[in-house]
């Protein structure tokens, strides 16, 4: 399906976006993670465009979008501002469904739990990307627990997240991408993740080298000073059980923060968008259609992990925290 290209202004940053499908169809926005750009969604987007008006954009610092030089220009509120700029330009005033992977999911939680797009985000499908605030509370609870099991879960996650600490170093990670990691990246994906990319990413070097600013701008602040974040829309978790970077345990206590929470586990590695595109597309589509119907069907009820709620799917309130 032919994609249309758009350039959107978000403050001083220009964002590159693509749309697929008929504009009158329900709108669905896809947000990519690190070290990718919008093209990581291509196989999923092509399938979804049969039913939705699909919008995918390069986040700031990636692909053909602008790449601000200051680390502070990658903070969460600005990333949320970018999403708002995209939907205001392409689907002004309309409700939309949101799906995101990896860091795209991490930054999308900011929009799902704050007021700027409340009432417009109809649903959120999160793939391998926890909210950093939720993660901050989770790490505190488990690291300082008296339970050996809880402490071991936290330690395992710290080891899985070694790269985040590495990314805090000012120069080393960007230099590695420029020195040859970009060329070796497809080999790494194939050997470590079981992924064969359909074609080389021409912006891979910059996507990797510049994208580390996302981690440097947000991670430590959120870990040491997390804020309470309650989702204002239904959330579907798509959890690859063989993820080498995001432990499944990080999604075990989200009922504290999400009233309508659903979870689908899949035997896959982190880049499930590339290895299991048909299944991911189907789950995102099914979830969006069910939410639009405002009626939880038996298939969705079977994967619900939050307590049953009498409140409709199109509204949400703050769950009672344990």
PDB file of C-alpha atoms in Angstrom:
ATOM      1  CA  UNK A   1       0.000   0.000   0.000  1.00  0.00           C
ATOM      2  CA  UNK A   2       1.343   3.430  -0.951  1.00  0.00           C
ATOM      3  CA  UNK A   3       2.330   5.653   1.963  1.00  0.00           C
ATOM      4  CA  UNK A   4       1.970   9.444   1.982  1.00  0.00           C
ATOM      5  CA  UNK A   5       4.733  11.540   3.526  1.00  0.00           C
ATOM      6  CA  UNK A   6       4.154  14.506   5.841  1.00  0.00           C
ATOM      7  CA  UNK A   7       6.407  17.035   7.562  1.00  0.00           C
ATOM      8  CA  UNK A   8       5.017  18.259  10.869  1.00  0.00           C
ATOM      9  CA  UNK A   9       6.257  21.077  13.069  1.00  0.00           C
ATOM     10  CA  UNK A  10       6.529  20.434  16.801  1.00  0.00           C
ATOM     11  CA  UNK A  11       7.960  23.556  18.372  1.00  0.00           C
ATOM     12  CA  UNK A  12      11.314  24.040  16.664  1.00  0.00           C
ATOM     13  CA  UNK A  13      11.543  20.377  15.570  1.00  0.00           C
ATOM     14  CA  UNK A  14      10.348  19.021  12.228  1.00  0.00           C
ATOM     15  CA  UNK A  15       8.962  15.484  12.330  1.00  0.00           C
ATOM     16  CA  UNK A  16       8.747  13.093   9.401  1.00  0.00           C
ATOM     17  CA  UNK A  17       5.525  11.053   9.286  1.00  0.00           C
ATOM     18  CA  UNK A  18       3.895   8.548   6.940  1.00  0.00           C
ATOM     19  CA  UNK A  19       0.226   7.672   6.555  1.00  0.00           C
ATOM     20  CA  UNK A  20      -1.346   4.545   5.062  1.00  0.00           C
ATOM     21  CA  UNK A  21      -4.962   3.614   4.463  1.00  0.00           C
ATOM     22  CA  UNK A  22      -8.180   5.560   4.063  1.00  0.00           C
ATOM     23  CA  UNK A  23      -8.425   8.768   6.086  1.00  0.00           C
ATOM     24  CA  UNK A  24     -12.056   8.040   7.052  1.00  0.00           C
ATOM     25  CA  UNK A  25     -11.068   4.782   8.795  1.00  0.00           C
ATOM     26  CA  UNK A  26     -10.420   4.698  12.554  1.00  0.00           C
ATOM     27  CA  UNK A  27      -7.040   6.323  13.242  1.00  0.00           C
ATOM     28  CA  UNK A  28      -4.089   4.377  14.646  1.00  0.00           C
ATOM     29  CA  UNK A  29      -0.697   5.875  15.543  1.00  0.00           C
ATOM     30  CA  UNK A  30       2.472   3.738  15.702  1.00  0.00           C
ATOM     31  CA  UNK A  31       5.548   4.877  17.658  1.00  0.00           C
ATOM     32  CA  UNK A  32       8.907   3.126  17.208  1.00  0.00           C
ATOM     33  CA  UNK A  33      11.671   2.449  19.709  1.00  0.00           C
ATOM     34  CA  UNK A  34      15.473   2.495  19.885  1.00  0.00           C
ATOM     35  CA  UNK A  35      17.624   2.137  17.793  1.00  0.00           C
ATOM     36  CA  UNK A  36      14.952   2.097  15.083  1.00  0.00           C
ATOM     37  CA  UNK A  37      12.862   4.492  13.028  1.00  0.00           C
ATOM     38  CA  UNK A  38       9.293   4.269  11.714  1.00  0.00           C
ATOM     39  CA  UNK A  39      10.238   1.512   9.239  1.00  0.00           C
ATOM     40  CA  UNK A  40      10.416  -1.095  12.031  1.00  0.00           C
ATOM     41  CA  UNK A  41       6.591  -0.979  11.911  1.00  0.00           C
ATOM     42  CA  UNK A  42       6.285  -1.449   8.123  1.00  0.00           C
ATOM     43  CA  UNK A  43       5.167  -5.085   8.098  1.00  0.00           C
ATOM     44  CA  UNK A  44       2.616  -4.445  10.848  1.00  0.00           C
ATOM     45  CA  UNK A  45       1.466  -1.128   9.359  1.00  0.00           C
ATOM     46  CA  UNK A  46       0.780  -2.663   5.939  1.00  0.00           C
ATOM     47  CA  UNK A  47      -1.608  -5.140   7.523  1.00  0.00           C
ATOM     48  CA  UNK A  48      -3.312  -2.606   9.759  1.00  0.00           C
ATOM     49  CA  UNK A  49      -3.834  -0.155   6.891  1.00  0.00           C
ATOM     50  CA  UNK A  50      -6.537  -2.451   5.490  1.00  0.00           C
ATOM     51  CA  UNK A  51      -8.765  -1.412   8.411  1.00  0.00           C
ATOM     52  CA  UNK A  52      -7.254   1.765   9.882  1.00  0.00           C
ATOM     53  CA  UNK A  53      -5.821   5.114   8.906  1.00  0.00           C
ATOM     54  CA  UNK A  54      -2.296   4.316  10.066  1.00  0.00           C
ATOM     55  CA  UNK A  55       0.156   7.029  11.092  1.00  0.00           C
ATOM     56  CA  UNK A  56       3.821   6.239  11.795  1.00  0.00           C
ATOM     57  CA  UNK A  57       6.433   8.884  12.468  1.00  0.00           C
ATOM     58  CA  UNK A  58      10.146   9.163  13.146  1.00  0.00           C
ATOM     59  CA  UNK A  59      10.598  10.349  16.715  1.00  0.00           C
ATOM     60  CA  UNK A  60      12.940  13.282  17.210  1.00  0.00           C
ATOM     61  CA  UNK A  61      16.528  12.132  16.736  1.00  0.00           C
ATOM     62  CA  UNK A  62      15.611   9.262  14.388  1.00  0.00           C
ATOM     63  CA  UNK A  63      15.033   8.632  10.716  1.00  0.00           C
ATOM     64  CA  UNK A  64      14.260  11.768   8.742  1.00  0.00           C
ATOM     65  CA  UNK A  65      13.044  13.832  11.697  1.00  0.00           C
ATOM     66  CA  UNK A  66      15.163  16.636  13.132  1.00  0.00           C
ATOM     67  CA  UNK A  67      17.904  15.750  15.590  1.00  0.00           C
ATOM     68  CA  UNK A  68      18.263  18.356  18.350  1.00  0.00           C
ATOM     69  CA  UNK A  69      21.798  18.637  19.692  1.00  0.00           C
ATOM     70  CA  UNK A  70      20.931  19.122  23.378  1.00  0.00           C
ATOM     71  CA  UNK A  71      20.142  16.144  25.587  1.00  0.00           C
ATOM     72  CA  UNK A  72      17.477  18.211  27.364  1.00  0.00           C
ATOM     73  CA  UNK A  73      15.561  18.417  24.076  1.00  0.00           C
ATOM     74  CA  UNK A  74      14.693  14.722  24.444  1.00  0.00           C
ATOM     75  CA  UNK A  75      12.814  14.935  27.739  1.00  0.00           C
ATOM     76  CA  UNK A  76       9.453  13.223  28.122  1.00  0.00           C
ATOM     77  CA  UNK A  77       7.198  16.309  27.947  1.00  0.00           C
ATOM     78  CA  UNK A  78       8.725  17.231  24.578  1.00  0.00           C
ATOM     79  CA  UNK A  79       8.266  13.684  23.260  1.00  0.00           C
ATOM     80  CA  UNK A  80       4.612  13.839  24.321  1.00  0.00           C
ATOM     81  CA  UNK A  81       4.362  17.225  22.628  1.00  0.00           C
ATOM     82  CA  UNK A  82       5.600  15.594  19.409  1.00  0.00           C
ATOM     83  CA  UNK A  83       2.826  12.989  19.477  1.00  0.00           C
ATOM     84  CA  UNK A  84       0.267  15.726  20.020  1.00  0.00           C
ATOM     85  CA  UNK A  85       1.695  17.752  17.129  1.00  0.00           C
ATOM     86  CA  UNK A  86       1.430  14.714  14.820  1.00  0.00           C
ATOM     87  CA  UNK A  87      -2.209  13.956  15.631  1.00  0.00           C
ATOM     88  CA  UNK A  88      -3.234  17.629  15.651  1.00  0.00           C
ATOM     89  CA  UNK A  89      -1.773  18.018  12.162  1.00  0.00           C
ATOM     90  CA  UNK A  90      -3.021  14.774  10.600  1.00  0.00           C
ATOM     91  CA  UNK A  91      -6.251  13.946  12.486  1.00  0.00           C
ATOM     92  CA  UNK A  92      -7.228  17.217  14.211  1.00  0.00           C
ATOM     93  CA  UNK A  93      -9.724  16.720  17.030  1.00  0.00           C
ATOM     94  CA  UNK A  94     -10.168  12.997  16.344  1.00  0.00           C
ATOM     95  CA  UNK A  95      -9.834  10.080  18.727  1.00  0.00           C
ATOM     96  CA  UNK A  96      -7.164   7.542  17.853  1.00  0.00           C
ATOM     97  CA  UNK A  97      -5.647   4.278  18.955  1.00  0.00           C
ATOM     98  CA  UNK A  98      -1.987   4.177  19.941  1.00  0.00           C
ATOM     99  CA  UNK A  99       0.519   1.330  19.637  1.00  0.00           C
ATOM    100  CA  UNK A 100       4.196   1.565  20.481  1.00  0.00           C
ATOM    101  CA  UNK A 101       7.318  -0.563  20.836  1.00  0.00           C
ATOM    102  CA  UNK A 102      10.367  -0.343  23.117  1.00  0.00           C
ATOM    103  CA  UNK A 103      11.283   3.303  23.776  1.00  0.00           C
ATOM    104  CA  UNK A 104       8.286   4.365  21.707  1.00  0.00           C
ATOM    105  CA  UNK A 105       6.140   2.664  24.314  1.00  0.00           C
ATOM    106  CA  UNK A 106       8.141   4.166  27.173  1.00  0.00           C
ATOM    107  CA  UNK A 107       7.552   7.686  25.865  1.00  0.00           C
ATOM    108  CA  UNK A 108       3.917   6.977  24.952  1.00  0.00           C
ATOM    109  CA  UNK A 109       3.085   6.214  28.584  1.00  0.00           C
ATOM    110  CA  UNK A 110       3.685   9.939  29.167  1.00  0.00           C
ATOM    111  CA  UNK A 111       0.766  10.752  26.850  1.00  0.00           C
ATOM    112  CA  UNK A 112      -1.405   7.916  28.182  1.00  0.00           C
ATOM    113  CA  UNK A 113      -1.066   9.127  31.786  1.00  0.00           C
ATOM    114  CA  UNK A 114      -1.187  12.937  31.401  1.00  0.00           C
ATOM    115  CA  UNK A 115      -4.033  15.244  30.402  1.00  0.00           C
ATOM    116  CA  UNK A 116      -3.028  16.751  27.050  1.00  0.00           C
ATOM    117  CA  UNK A 117      -4.518  13.884  24.988  1.00  0.00           C
ATOM    118  CA  UNK A 118      -6.973  12.557  27.568  1.00  0.00           C
ATOM    119  CA  UNK A 119     -10.185  11.637  25.801  1.00  0.00           C
ATOM    120  CA  UNK A 120      -8.497  11.365  22.418  1.00  0.00           C
ATOM    121  CA  UNK A 121      -6.361   8.259  23.019  1.00  0.00           C
ATOM    122  CA  UNK A 122      -8.933   5.469  22.756  1.00  0.00           C
ATOM    123  CA  UNK A 123      -6.570   2.588  23.550  1.00  0.00           C
ATOM    124  CA  UNK A 124      -2.891   1.866  24.018  1.00  0.00           C
ATOM    125  CA  UNK A 125      -1.126  -1.320  22.877  1.00  0.00           C
ATOM    126  CA  UNK A 126       2.279  -1.405  24.552  1.00  0.00           C
ATOM    127  CA  UNK A 127       4.961  -3.759  23.206  1.00  0.00           C
ATOM    128  CA  UNK A 128       8.096  -4.252  25.342  1.00  0.00           C
ATOM    129  CA  UNK A 129       8.085  -0.802  26.872  1.00  0.00           C
ATOM    130  CA  UNK A 130       7.264  -0.072  30.536  1.00  0.00           C
ATOM    131  CA  UNK A 131       6.456   3.343  31.950  1.00  0.00           C
ATOM    132  CA  UNK A 132       9.648   4.650  33.584  1.00  0.00           C
ATOM    133  CA  UNK A 133       7.674   6.030  36.546  1.00  0.00           C
ATOM    134  CA  UNK A 134       6.000   2.666  37.127  1.00  0.00           C
ATOM    135  CA  UNK A 135       9.411   1.025  36.752  1.00  0.00           C
ATOM    136  CA  UNK A 136      10.894   3.415  39.313  1.00  0.00           C
ATOM    137  CA  UNK A 137       8.269   2.489  41.896  1.00  0.00           C
ATOM    138  CA  UNK A 138       8.645  -1.206  41.033  1.00  0.00           C
ATOM    139  CA  UNK A 139      12.444  -1.133  41.492  1.00  0.00           C
ATOM    140  CA  UNK A 140      12.171   0.645  44.845  1.00  0.00           C
ATOM    141  CA  UNK A 141       9.587  -1.839  46.104  1.00  0.00           C
ATOM    142  CA  UNK A 142      11.606  -4.897  45.059  1.00  0.00           C
ATOM    143  CA  UNK A 143      15.154  -3.757  45.812  1.00  0.00           C
ATOM    144  CA  UNK A 144      14.248  -2.753  49.369  1.00  0.00           C
ATOM    145  CA  UNK A 145      11.992  -5.736  50.010  1.00  0.00           C
ATOM    146  CA  UNK A 146      12.550  -8.288  52.762  1.00  0.00           C
ATOM    147  CA  UNK A 147      11.638 -11.012  50.251  1.00  0.00           C
ATOM    148  CA  UNK A 148      14.548 -12.750  48.545  1.00  0.00           C
ATOM    149  CA  UNK A 149      12.291 -13.479  45.551  1.00  0.00           C
ATOM    150  CA  UNK A 150      11.476  -9.790  45.093  1.00  0.00           C
ATOM    151  CA  UNK A 151      15.103  -8.724  45.437  1.00  0.00           C
ATOM    152  CA  UNK A 152      16.235 -11.360  42.916  1.00  0.00           C
ATOM    153  CA  UNK A 153      13.658 -10.092  40.385  1.00  0.00           C
ATOM    154  CA  UNK A 154      15.029  -6.580  40.730  1.00  0.00           C
ATOM    155  CA  UNK A 155      18.624  -7.749  40.388  1.00  0.00           C
ATOM    156  CA  UNK A 156      17.773  -9.764  37.262  1.00  0.00           C
ATOM    157  CA  UNK A 157      16.183  -6.700  35.714  1.00  0.00           C
ATOM    158  CA  UNK A 158      19.243  -4.586  36.539  1.00  0.00           C
ATOM    159  CA  UNK A 159      21.448  -7.072  34.707  1.00  0.00           C
ATOM    160  CA  UNK A 160      19.045  -7.105  31.736  1.00  0.00           C
ATOM    161  CA  UNK A 161      19.169  -3.302  31.649  1.00  0.00           C
ATOM    162  CA  UNK A 162      22.985  -3.000  31.696  1.00  0.00           C
ATOM    163  CA  UNK A 163      22.885  -1.074  28.418  1.00  0.00           C
ATOM    164  CA  UNK A 164      20.904   1.761  30.040  1.00  0.00           C
ATOM    165  CA  UNK A 165      23.756   2.439  32.468  1.00  0.00           C
ATOM    166  CA  UNK A 166      26.208   2.203  29.559  1.00  0.00           C
ATOM    167  CA  UNK A 167      24.171   4.813  27.654  1.00  0.00           C
ATOM    168  CA  UNK A 168      24.712   7.328  30.454  1.00  0.00           C
ATOM    169  CA  UNK A 169      28.371   7.617  29.398  1.00  0.00           C
ATOM    170  CA  UNK A 170      28.680  10.816  27.330  1.00  0.00           C
ATOM    171  CA  UNK A 171      30.712   9.642  24.318  1.00  0.00           C
ATOM    172  CA  UNK A 172      31.326   5.896  24.223  1.00  0.00           C
ATOM    173  CA  UNK A 173      27.947   4.628  22.926  1.00  0.00           C
ATOM    174  CA  UNK A 174      27.679   7.180  20.068  1.00  0.00           C
ATOM    175  CA  UNK A 175      31.290   6.489  19.062  1.00  0.00           C
ATOM    176  CA  UNK A 176      30.610   2.751  18.902  1.00  0.00           C
ATOM    177  CA  UNK A 177      27.715   3.300  16.509  1.00  0.00           C
ATOM    178  CA  UNK A 178      29.860   5.522  14.306  1.00  0.00           C
ATOM    179  CA  UNK A 179      32.873   3.202  14.467  1.00  0.00           C
ATOM    180  CA  UNK A 180      31.123   0.159  13.047  1.00  0.00           C
ATOM    181  CA  UNK A 181      28.250  -1.021  15.237  1.00  0.00           C
ATOM    182  CA  UNK A 182      25.753   0.297  12.678  1.00  0.00           C
ATOM    183  CA  UNK A 183      27.134  -2.035   9.987  1.00  0.00           C
ATOM    184  CA  UNK A 184      27.224  -4.953  12.413  1.00  0.00           C
ATOM    185  CA  UNK A 185      23.700  -4.338  13.714  1.00  0.00           C
ATOM    186  CA  UNK A 186      21.890  -6.630  11.219  1.00  0.00           C
ATOM    187  CA  UNK A 187      24.276  -9.444  12.150  1.00  0.00           C
ATOM    188  CA  UNK A 188      23.610  -8.850  15.854  1.00  0.00           C
ATOM    189  CA  UNK A 189      19.847  -8.949  15.270  1.00  0.00           C
ATOM    190  CA  UNK A 190      20.115 -12.182  13.329  1.00  0.00           C
ATOM    191  CA  UNK A 191      22.382 -13.997  15.790  1.00  0.00           C
ATOM    192  CA  UNK A 192      21.051 -12.643  19.079  1.00  0.00           C
ATOM    193  CA  UNK A 193      17.402 -11.890  18.304  1.00  0.00           C
ATOM    194  CA  UNK A 194      16.558 -14.262  15.467  1.00  0.00           C
ATOM    195  CA  UNK A 195      15.612 -11.322  13.270  1.00  0.00           C
ATOM    196  CA  UNK A 196      16.296 -10.905   9.575  1.00  0.00           C
ATOM    197  CA  UNK A 197      15.582  -7.320   8.605  1.00  0.00           C
ATOM    198  CA  UNK A 198      13.879  -7.039   5.214  1.00  0.00           C
ATOM    199  CA  UNK A 199      16.388  -4.375   4.128  1.00  0.00           C
ATOM    200  CA  UNK A 200      19.210  -2.302   5.602  1.00  0.00           C
ATOM    201  CA  UNK A 201      18.242   0.810   7.544  1.00  0.00           C
ATOM    202  CA  UNK A 202      20.063   3.733   5.843  1.00  0.00           C
ATOM    203  CA  UNK A 203      19.878   5.893   8.981  1.00  0.00           C
ATOM    204  CA  UNK A 204      20.963   3.144  11.418  1.00  0.00           C
ATOM    205  CA  UNK A 205      24.181   4.881  12.506  1.00  0.00           C
ATOM    206  CA  UNK A 206      22.444   8.113  13.517  1.00  0.00           C
ATOM    207  CA  UNK A 207      19.406   6.301  14.921  1.00  0.00           C
ATOM    208  CA  UNK A 208      21.737   4.511  17.328  1.00  0.00           C
ATOM    209  CA  UNK A 209      24.216   7.282  18.081  1.00  0.00           C
ATOM    210  CA  UNK A 210      21.683  10.060  18.608  1.00  0.00           C
ATOM    211  CA  UNK A 211      18.944   7.957  20.156  1.00  0.00           C
ATOM    212  CA  UNK A 212      20.957   7.367  23.330  1.00  0.00           C
ATOM    213  CA  UNK A 213      19.963  10.927  24.277  1.00  0.00           C
ATOM    214  CA  UNK A 214      16.491   9.574  25.047  1.00  0.00           C
ATOM    215  CA  UNK A 215      17.963   7.469  27.861  1.00  0.00           C
ATOM    216  CA  UNK A 216      20.308  10.186  29.077  1.00  0.00           C
ATOM    217  CA  UNK A 217      17.526  12.782  29.223  1.00  0.00           C
ATOM    218  CA  UNK A 218      14.985  10.716  31.138  1.00  0.00           C
ATOM    219  CA  UNK A 219      16.107   7.517  32.799  1.00  0.00           C
ATOM    220  CA  UNK A 220      17.921   8.554  35.964  1.00  0.00           C
ATOM    221  CA  UNK A 221      15.429  11.282  36.783  1.00  0.00           C
ATOM    222  CA  UNK A 222      12.524   8.859  36.540  1.00  0.00           C
ATOM    223  CA  UNK A 223      14.277   6.147  38.548  1.00  0.00           C
ATOM    224  CA  UNK A 224      15.124   8.422  41.460  1.00  0.00           C
ATOM    225  CA  UNK A 225      12.019  10.651  41.366  1.00  0.00           C
ATOM    226  CA  UNK A 226       9.125   8.643  39.905  1.00  0.00           C
ATOM    227  CA  UNK A 227       5.672  10.222  39.734  1.00  0.00           C
ATOM    228  CA  UNK A 228       2.301   8.551  40.129  1.00  0.00           C
ATOM    229  CA  UNK A 229       0.981   7.863  36.637  1.00  0.00           C
ATOM    230  CA  UNK A 230      -2.555   6.530  36.073  1.00  0.00           C
ATOM    231  CA  UNK A 231      -3.645   5.505  32.588  1.00  0.00           C
ATOM    232  CA  UNK A 232      -6.721   7.258  31.210  1.00  0.00           C
ATOM    233  CA  UNK A 233      -7.476   4.610  28.549  1.00  0.00           C
ATOM    234  CA  UNK A 234      -7.530   0.802  28.282  1.00  0.00           C
ATOM    235  CA  UNK A 235      -4.069  -0.746  27.887  1.00  0.00           C
ATOM    236  CA  UNK A 236      -3.059  -3.948  26.134  1.00  0.00           C
ATOM    237  CA  UNK A 237       0.367  -5.377  26.961  1.00  0.00           C
ATOM    238  CA  UNK A 238       2.044  -7.490  24.280  1.00  0.00           C
ATOM    239  CA  UNK A 239       4.854  -9.213  26.160  1.00  0.00           C
ATOM    240  CA  UNK A 240       7.591 -11.220  24.365  1.00  0.00           C
ATOM    241  CA  UNK A 241       8.555 -13.870  26.896  1.00  0.00           C
ATOM    242  CA  UNK A 242      12.090 -14.254  25.470  1.00  0.00           C
ATOM    243  CA  UNK A 243      12.852 -10.519  25.632  1.00  0.00           C
ATOM    244  CA  UNK A 244      16.553 -10.057  26.451  1.00  0.00           C
ATOM    245  CA  UNK A 245      16.151  -6.459  27.664  1.00  0.00           C
ATOM    246  CA  UNK A 246      12.738  -5.937  29.254  1.00  0.00           C
ATOM    247  CA  UNK A 247      11.913  -8.511  31.909  1.00  0.00           C
ATOM    248  CA  UNK A 248       8.358  -9.844  31.977  1.00  0.00           C
ATOM    249  CA  UNK A 249       8.299  -9.159  35.725  1.00  0.00           C
ATOM    250  CA  UNK A 250       8.082  -5.403  35.047  1.00  0.00           C
ATOM    251  CA  UNK A 251       4.493  -5.865  33.893  1.00  0.00           C
ATOM    252  CA  UNK A 252       3.301  -7.919  36.846  1.00  0.00           C
ATOM    253  CA  UNK A 253       1.924  -5.076  38.999  1.00  0.00           C
ATOM    254  CA  UNK A 254       0.452  -2.600  36.535  1.00  0.00           C
ATOM    255  CA  UNK A 255      -3.052  -3.049  37.904  1.00  0.00           C
ATOM    256  CA  UNK A 256      -1.999  -0.396  40.426  1.00  0.00           C
ATOM    257  CA  UNK A 257      -1.953   2.074  37.550  1.00  0.00           C
ATOM    258  CA  UNK A 258      -4.348   0.826  34.861  1.00  0.00           C
ATOM    259  CA  UNK A 259      -8.067   0.224  35.363  1.00  0.00           C
ATOM    260  CA  UNK A 260      -8.647  -1.717  32.130  1.00  0.00           C
ATOM    261  CA  UNK A 261      -5.500  -3.824  31.647  1.00  0.00           C
ATOM    262  CA  UNK A 262      -5.051  -6.770  29.290  1.00  0.00           C
ATOM    263  CA  UNK A 263      -1.997  -8.908  28.631  1.00  0.00           C
ATOM    264  CA  UNK A 264      -0.982 -11.204  25.776  1.00  0.00           C
ATOM    265  CA  UNK A 265       2.271 -13.142  26.109  1.00  0.00           C
ATOM    266  CA  UNK A 266       4.061 -14.392  23.014  1.00  0.00           C
ATOM    267  CA  UNK A 267       7.058 -16.703  22.603  1.00  0.00           C
ATOM    268  CA  UNK A 268       9.285 -14.170  20.856  1.00  0.00           C
ATOM    269  CA  UNK A 269      12.304 -11.942  21.352  1.00  0.00           C
ATOM    270  CA  UNK A 270      12.354  -8.167  21.709  1.00  0.00           C
ATOM    271  CA  UNK A 271      11.855  -7.347  18.009  1.00  0.00           C
ATOM    272  CA  UNK A 272       8.518  -9.158  17.836  1.00  0.00           C
ATOM    273  CA  UNK A 273       7.330  -6.560  15.300  1.00  0.00           C
ATOM    274  CA  UNK A 274       9.705  -8.122  12.777  1.00  0.00           C
ATOM    275  CA  UNK A 275       9.430 -11.783  13.728  1.00  0.00           C
ATOM    276  CA  UNK A 276       5.673 -12.010  14.358  1.00  0.00           C
ATOM    277  CA  UNK A 277       4.148  -9.123  12.395  1.00  0.00           C
ATOM    278  CA  UNK A 278       0.841 -10.868  11.487  1.00  0.00           C
ATOM    279  CA  UNK A 279       0.094 -11.778  15.113  1.00  0.00           C
ATOM    280  CA  UNK A 280       1.008  -8.347  16.464  1.00  0.00           C
ATOM    281  CA  UNK A 281      -1.135  -6.634  13.827  1.00  0.00           C
ATOM    282  CA  UNK A 282      -4.076  -8.900  14.609  1.00  0.00           C
ATOM    283  CA  UNK A 283      -3.898  -8.256  18.346  1.00  0.00           C
ATOM    284  CA  UNK A 284      -3.661  -4.487  17.879  1.00  0.00           C
ATOM    285  CA  UNK A 285      -6.596  -4.490  15.454  1.00  0.00           C
ATOM    286  CA  UNK A 286      -8.778  -6.730  17.630  1.00  0.00           C
ATOM    287  CA  UNK A 287      -8.094  -4.605  20.705  1.00  0.00           C
ATOM    288  CA  UNK A 288      -8.885  -1.352  18.921  1.00  0.00           C
ATOM    289  CA  UNK A 289     -12.140  -2.685  17.438  1.00  0.00           C
ATOM    290  CA  UNK A 290     -13.288  -4.039  20.794  1.00  0.00           C
ATOM    291  CA  UNK A 291     -12.566  -0.770  22.559  1.00  0.00           C
ATOM    292  CA  UNK A 292     -14.448   1.125  19.845  1.00  0.00           C
ATOM    293  CA  UNK A 293     -17.451  -1.117  20.467  1.00  0.00           C
ATOM    294  CA  UNK A 294     -17.256  -0.189  24.190  1.00  0.00           C
ATOM    295  CA  UNK A 295     -18.124  -3.786  24.997  1.00  0.00           C
ATOM    296  CA  UNK A 296     -15.590  -6.252  26.380  1.00  0.00           C
ATOM    297  CA  UNK A 297     -16.070  -9.509  24.469  1.00  0.00           C
ATOM    298  CA  UNK A 298     -15.189 -12.986  25.733  1.00  0.00           C
ATOM    299  CA  UNK A 299     -11.835 -13.049  23.895  1.00  0.00           C
ATOM    300  CA  UNK A 300     -10.688  -9.831  25.538  1.00  0.00           C
ATOM    301  CA  UNK A 301     -12.133 -10.823  28.894  1.00  0.00           C
ATOM    302  CA  UNK A 302      -9.966 -13.956  28.792  1.00  0.00           C
ATOM    303  CA  UNK A 303      -6.754 -11.880  28.766  1.00  0.00           C
ATOM    304  CA  UNK A 304      -7.866  -9.276  31.293  1.00  0.00           C
ATOM    305  CA  UNK A 305      -5.459  -9.001  34.235  1.00  0.00           C
ATOM    306  CA  UNK A 306      -7.048  -6.103  36.125  1.00  0.00           C
ATOM    307  CA  UNK A 307     -10.109  -6.684  38.299  1.00  0.00           C
ATOM    308  CA  UNK A 308     -13.437  -6.592  36.479  1.00  0.00           C
ATOM    309  CA  UNK A 309     -14.800  -3.071  36.321  1.00  0.00           C
ATOM    310  CA  UNK A 310     -18.354  -1.827  35.891  1.00  0.00           C
ATOM    311  CA  UNK A 311     -17.046   1.343  34.295  1.00  0.00           C
ATOM    312  CA  UNK A 312     -17.156   1.470  30.477  1.00  0.00           C
ATOM    313  CA  UNK A 313     -13.998   0.941  28.436  1.00  0.00           C
ATOM    314  CA  UNK A 314     -14.189   4.486  27.119  1.00  0.00           C
ATOM    315  CA  UNK A 315     -13.650   5.973  30.576  1.00  0.00           C
ATOM    316  CA  UNK A 316     -11.129   5.373  33.325  1.00  0.00           C
ATOM    317  CA  UNK A 317     -10.405   6.435  36.858  1.00  0.00           C
ATOM    318  CA  UNK A 318      -7.505   5.939  39.207  1.00  0.00           C
ATOM    319  CA  UNK A 319      -7.287   2.328  40.426  1.00  0.00           C
ATOM    320  CA  UNK A 320      -6.898   1.720  44.128  1.00  0.00           C
ATOM    321  CA  UNK A 321      -3.186   1.236  44.782  1.00  0.00           C
ATOM    322  CA  UNK A 322      -2.158  -1.679  46.947  1.00  0.00           C
TER     323      UNK A 322
END
